Amino acid sequence: TQLLEQSPQFLSIQEGENLTVYCNSSSVFSSLQWYRQEPGEGPVLLVTVVTGGEVKKLKRLTFQFGDARKDSSLHITAAQPGDTGLYLCAGKRDYKLSFGAGTTVTVRA
Amino acid sequence: NAGVTQTPKFRVLKTGQSMTLLCAQDMNHEYMYWYRQDPGMGLRLIHYSVGEGTTAKGEVPDGYNVSRLKKQNFLLGLESAAPSQTSVYFCATRTFGDEQFFGPGTRLTVL
């Protein structure tokens, strides 16, 4: 059983559309991270959110941490083909990260 | 400055064979991790180390052993490979901040 549940599992949209990926848990984390992974490579960190209710923006990407620090969302505005990839959320407790199963995002030109 | 490197990139084993995966880092990071990634299951932690000479079990440690004799290297061993260990293996490092830096992965197939 995954500690972190991501939804949806797959998402295919047209260039220019918006999308949201969700990451939910019944556990509290000291921080939550979002990574992006491209085929044949390791994940790369996009953002870390630490405070409940925190919102961070990275160009067209907006990340939100839930008030209770149990859930998070990633919103992409006006998606581009370069946003295609596997998006992973990860919750930190002690020295370790627990990862969600990931959301595969495909943006069609 | 290579960051995190993994050797080998690909390997095919027969059931019962043994092998060692090597992770090397040149970032002087204290923490190192071994994960496996399977379709639909995300990354699962196998073992980790909080410093030279230390190791600890993660979420799925059975069938694997690790050693951290030098700070820059973290070895993952499979003593008797099983088909269930077919996976992509990632090594990662972390300093005292939150970001983990991942290697490019090792794709292992056990027949």
Short mmCIF file of C-alpha atoms in Angstrom, two decimals:
data_model
loop_
_atom_site.label_atom_id
_atom_site.label_comp_id
_atom_site.label_asym_id
_atom_site.label_seq_id
_atom_site.Cartn_x
_atom_site.Cartn_y
_atom_site.Cartn_z
CA THR A 1 0.00 0.00 0.00
CA GLN A 2 1.39 3.38 -1.04
CA LEU A 3 1.77 5.92 1.76
CA LEU A 4 1.13 8.63 -0.80
CA GLU A 5 -1.64 8.25 -3.37
CA GLN A 6 -1.32 10.17 -6.62
CA SER A 7 -4.12 10.85 -9.05
CA PRO A 8 -4.67 10.55 -11.85
CA GLN A 9 -2.24 7.81 -12.86
CA PHE A 10 -2.18 8.99 -16.49
CA LEU A 11 -3.06 12.35 -18.03
CA SER A 12 -3.01 13.22 -21.73
CA ILE A 13 -3.84 16.76 -22.78
CA GLN A 14 -3.48 19.12 -25.70
CA GLU A 15 -0.83 21.85 -25.70
CA GLY A 16 -2.20 25.01 -24.08
CA GLU A 17 -4.57 23.23 -21.68
CA ASN A 18 -4.25 23.27 -17.91
CA LEU A 19 -3.79 20.24 -15.68
CA THR A 20 -3.73 19.37 -11.99
CA VAL A 21 -2.08 16.39 -10.29
CA TYR A 22 -3.01 15.41 -6.74
CA CYS A 23 -1.00 13.77 -3.99
CA ASN A 24 -2.86 12.57 -0.88
CA SER A 25 -1.93 10.79 2.33
CA SER A 26 -3.34 10.05 5.78
CA SER A 27 0.11 10.77 7.25
CA VAL A 28 1.69 14.10 8.17
CA PHE A 29 5.01 14.98 6.59
CA SER A 30 7.64 17.54 7.61
CA SER A 31 7.90 18.55 3.96
CA LEU A 32 6.66 17.44 0.57
CA GLN A 33 8.57 17.42 -2.66
CA TRP A 34 7.67 17.15 -6.34
CA TYR A 35 10.05 15.52 -8.80
CA ARG A 36 9.90 15.13 -12.57
CA GLN A 37 11.40 12.13 -14.30
CA GLU A 38 12.08 11.70 -17.99
CA PRO A 39 12.50 8.28 -19.65
CA GLY A 40 15.87 6.66 -18.94
CA GLU A 41 16.82 9.22 -16.29
CA GLY A 42 16.57 9.68 -12.56
CA PRO A 43 14.02 12.03 -10.97
CA VAL A 44 14.91 15.72 -10.68
CA LEU A 45 13.57 17.92 -7.90
CA LEU A 46 11.09 20.63 -8.92
CA VAL A 47 10.10 22.07 -5.55
CA THR A 48 9.95 21.51 -1.79
CA VAL A 49 7.01 22.79 0.27
CA VAL A 50 7.36 22.91 4.03
CA THR A 51 4.62 25.00 5.64
CA GLY A 52 0.94 23.97 5.72
CA GLY A 53 -1.01 26.09 3.24
CA GLU A 54 2.15 27.08 1.39
CA VAL A 55 1.88 27.92 -2.31
CA LYS A 56 4.95 28.05 -4.55
CA LYS A 57 5.11 29.09 -8.17
CA LEU A 58 7.75 28.02 -10.65
CA LYS A 59 6.95 29.76 -13.97
CA ARG A 60 3.80 27.93 -15.21
CA LEU A 61 3.82 25.40 -12.35
CA THR A 62 2.00 26.07 -9.07
CA PHE A 63 2.49 23.81 -6.06
CA GLN A 64 0.31 23.80 -2.97
CA PHE A 65 0.79 22.06 0.40
CA GLY A 66 -2.36 21.25 2.34
CA ASP A 67 -3.07 23.02 5.63
CA ALA A 68 -2.65 19.76 7.55
CA ARG A 69 0.55 18.86 5.64
CA LYS A 70 -0.96 15.60 4.40
CA ASP A 71 -1.66 16.46 0.77
CA SER A 72 -0.39 18.51 -2.12
CA SER A 73 -1.25 19.48 -5.67
CA LEU A 74 0.65 20.46 -8.78
CA HIS A 75 -1.05 22.69 -11.33
CA ILE A 76 0.40 23.41 -14.75
CA THR A 77 -0.97 26.34 -16.73
CA ALA A 78 -0.87 26.34 -20.53
CA ALA A 79 0.98 23.03 -20.73
CA GLN A 80 3.69 22.57 -23.34
CA PRO A 81 5.12 19.38 -24.89
CA GLY A 82 8.26 19.97 -22.80
CA ASP A 83 6.14 19.36 -19.67
CA THR A 84 5.73 15.71 -20.69
CA GLY A 85 7.11 13.33 -18.08
CA LEU A 86 6.46 11.34 -14.92
CA TYR A 87 5.61 13.54 -11.95
CA LEU A 88 6.33 12.09 -8.51
CA CYS A 89 5.41 13.47 -5.12
CA ALA A 90 7.47 12.50 -2.08
CA GLY A 91 6.85 13.09 1.60
CA LYS A 92 9.74 13.46 4.01
CA ARG A 93 9.89 11.99 7.51
CA ASP A 94 13.18 11.60 9.41
CA TYR A 95 15.94 10.80 6.90
CA LYS A 96 13.67 9.21 4.34
CA LEU A 97 11.33 10.03 1.50
CA SER A 98 8.17 8.08 0.69
CA PHE A 99 7.18 8.36 -2.95
CA GLY A 100 3.83 8.22 -4.66
CA ALA A 101 3.39 5.93 -7.67
CA GLY A 102 3.58 8.87 -10.05
CA THR A 103 1.44 10.56 -12.69
CA THR A 104 2.45 10.18 -16.32
CA VAL A 105 1.69 13.42 -18.14
CA THR A 106 1.65 13.60 -21.93
CA VAL A 107 1.21 16.96 -23.64
CA ARG A 108 0.32 16.65 -27.32
CA ALA A 109 1.46 19.34 -29.76
CA ASN B 1 31.94 17.01 -11.61
CA ALA B 2 29.97 13.83 -12.37
CA GLY B 3 27.41 14.06 -9.53
CA VAL B 4 25.95 10.59 -8.94
CA THR B 5 27.05 7.74 -11.17
CA GLN B 6 25.83 4.14 -11.26
CA THR B 7 27.56 1.04 -12.61
CA PRO B 8 26.48 -0.91 -14.60
CA LYS B 9 23.70 0.72 -16.66
CA PHE B 10 22.17 -2.59 -17.76
CA ARG B 11 22.52 -6.16 -16.59
CA VAL B 12 20.84 -9.50 -17.25
CA LEU B 13 21.18 -12.22 -14.61
CA LYS B 14 19.97 -15.78 -14.29
CA THR B 15 18.03 -16.81 -11.20
CA GLY B 16 20.43 -17.58 -8.37
CA GLN B 17 23.34 -15.48 -9.66
CA SER B 18 24.83 -12.70 -7.58
CA MET B 19 25.89 -9.19 -8.45
CA THR B 20 26.86 -5.84 -6.97
CA LEU B 21 25.61 -2.45 -8.11
CA LEU B 22 27.95 0.46 -7.48
CA CYS B 23 26.89 4.02 -6.71
CA ALA B 24 29.56 6.71 -6.61
CA GLN B 25 29.18 10.40 -5.75
CA ASP B 26 31.58 13.31 -5.86
CA MET B 27 29.38 15.81 -3.97
CA ASN B 28 30.59 14.89 -0.48
CA HIS B 29 27.03 14.15 0.63
CA GLU B 30 26.43 12.32 3.90
CA TYR B 31 23.22 10.50 3.03
CA MET B 32 22.91 7.86 0.32
CA TYR B 33 19.92 5.78 -0.72
CA TRP B 34 19.06 2.81 -2.91
CA TYR B 35 15.59 2.65 -4.49
CA ARG B 36 13.88 0.33 -6.90
CA GLN B 37 11.28 1.57 -9.37
CA ASP B 38 8.59 -0.71 -10.74
CA PRO B 39 5.66 0.23 -13.03
CA GLY B 40 2.73 1.62 -11.07
CA MET B 41 4.60 1.50 -7.75
CA GLY B 42 6.82 4.54 -7.77
CA LEU B 43 10.17 4.48 -6.00
CA ARG B 44 10.55 2.20 -3.00
CA LEU B 45 13.43 2.53 -0.56
CA ILE B 46 15.61 -0.58 -0.23
CA HIS B 47 18.42 0.54 2.12
CA TYR B 48 20.00 3.81 3.09
CA SER B 49 23.05 5.22 4.83
CA VAL B 50 23.39 8.35 6.97
CA GLY B 51 27.18 8.34 6.83
CA GLU B 52 30.32 6.34 6.16
CA GLY B 53 30.21 2.96 7.87
CA THR B 54 26.44 3.09 8.57
CA THR B 55 23.53 1.37 6.83
CA ALA B 56 19.84 0.92 7.63
CA LYS B 57 16.88 -0.96 6.17
CA GLY B 58 14.26 0.79 4.10
CA GLU B 59 10.84 -0.31 2.98
CA VAL B 60 11.81 -3.38 0.88
CA PRO B 61 15.21 -4.68 2.13
CA ASP B 62 14.69 -8.45 1.76
CA GLY B 63 17.08 -10.10 -0.72
CA TYR B 64 19.50 -7.15 -0.72
CA ASN B 65 22.58 -6.16 1.25
CA VAL B 66 24.52 -2.90 1.25
CA SER B 67 27.85 -1.51 2.36
CA ARG B 68 29.22 2.02 2.79
CA LEU B 69 32.93 1.54 3.50
CA LYS B 70 33.84 4.87 1.89
CA LYS B 71 31.78 8.05 2.04
CA GLN B 72 31.66 8.39 -1.73
CA ASN B 73 30.51 4.83 -2.52
CA PHE B 74 27.36 2.89 -1.69
CA LEU B 75 27.16 -0.72 -2.88
CA LEU B 76 23.99 -2.74 -3.33
CA GLY B 77 24.36 -6.52 -3.46
CA LEU B 78 22.06 -9.27 -4.59
CA GLU B 79 23.30 -12.59 -3.21
CA SER B 80 20.88 -14.86 -5.07
CA ALA B 81 18.89 -13.01 -7.70
CA ALA B 82 15.18 -13.78 -8.22
CA PRO B 83 12.85 -12.75 -11.06
CA SER B 84 10.98 -10.54 -8.56
CA GLN B 85 14.13 -8.38 -8.39
CA THR B 86 13.78 -7.38 -12.04
CA SER B 87 13.52 -3.61 -11.77
CA VAL B 88 15.22 -0.28 -12.36
CA TYR B 89 17.50 0.61 -9.46
CA PHE B 90 18.28 4.21 -8.54
CA CYS B 91 20.88 5.54 -6.18
CA ALA B 92 20.40 8.96 -4.61
CA THR B 93 22.38 11.24 -2.33
CA ARG B 94 21.41 14.08 -0.04
CA THR B 95 23.22 16.72 1.93
CA PHE B 96 21.65 18.32 5.01
CA GLY B 97 19.02 20.03 2.88
CA ASP B 98 15.97 18.34 1.43
CA GLU B 99 16.93 17.72 -2.17
CA GLN B 100 17.89 14.23 -3.23
CA PHE B 101 20.14 13.88 -6.28
CA PHE B 102 19.54 10.77 -8.32
CA GLY B 103 21.82 8.72 -10.52
CA PRO B 104 20.77 7.62 -14.03
CA GLY B 105 19.63 4.16 -12.92
CA THR B 106 20.56 0.52 -13.51
CA ARG B 107 18.11 -1.64 -15.44
CA LEU B 108 18.30 -5.20 -14.11
CA THR B 109 16.55 -8.22 -15.61
CA VAL B 110 16.55 -11.56 -13.79
CA LEU B 111 15.58 -14.52 -15.96
#
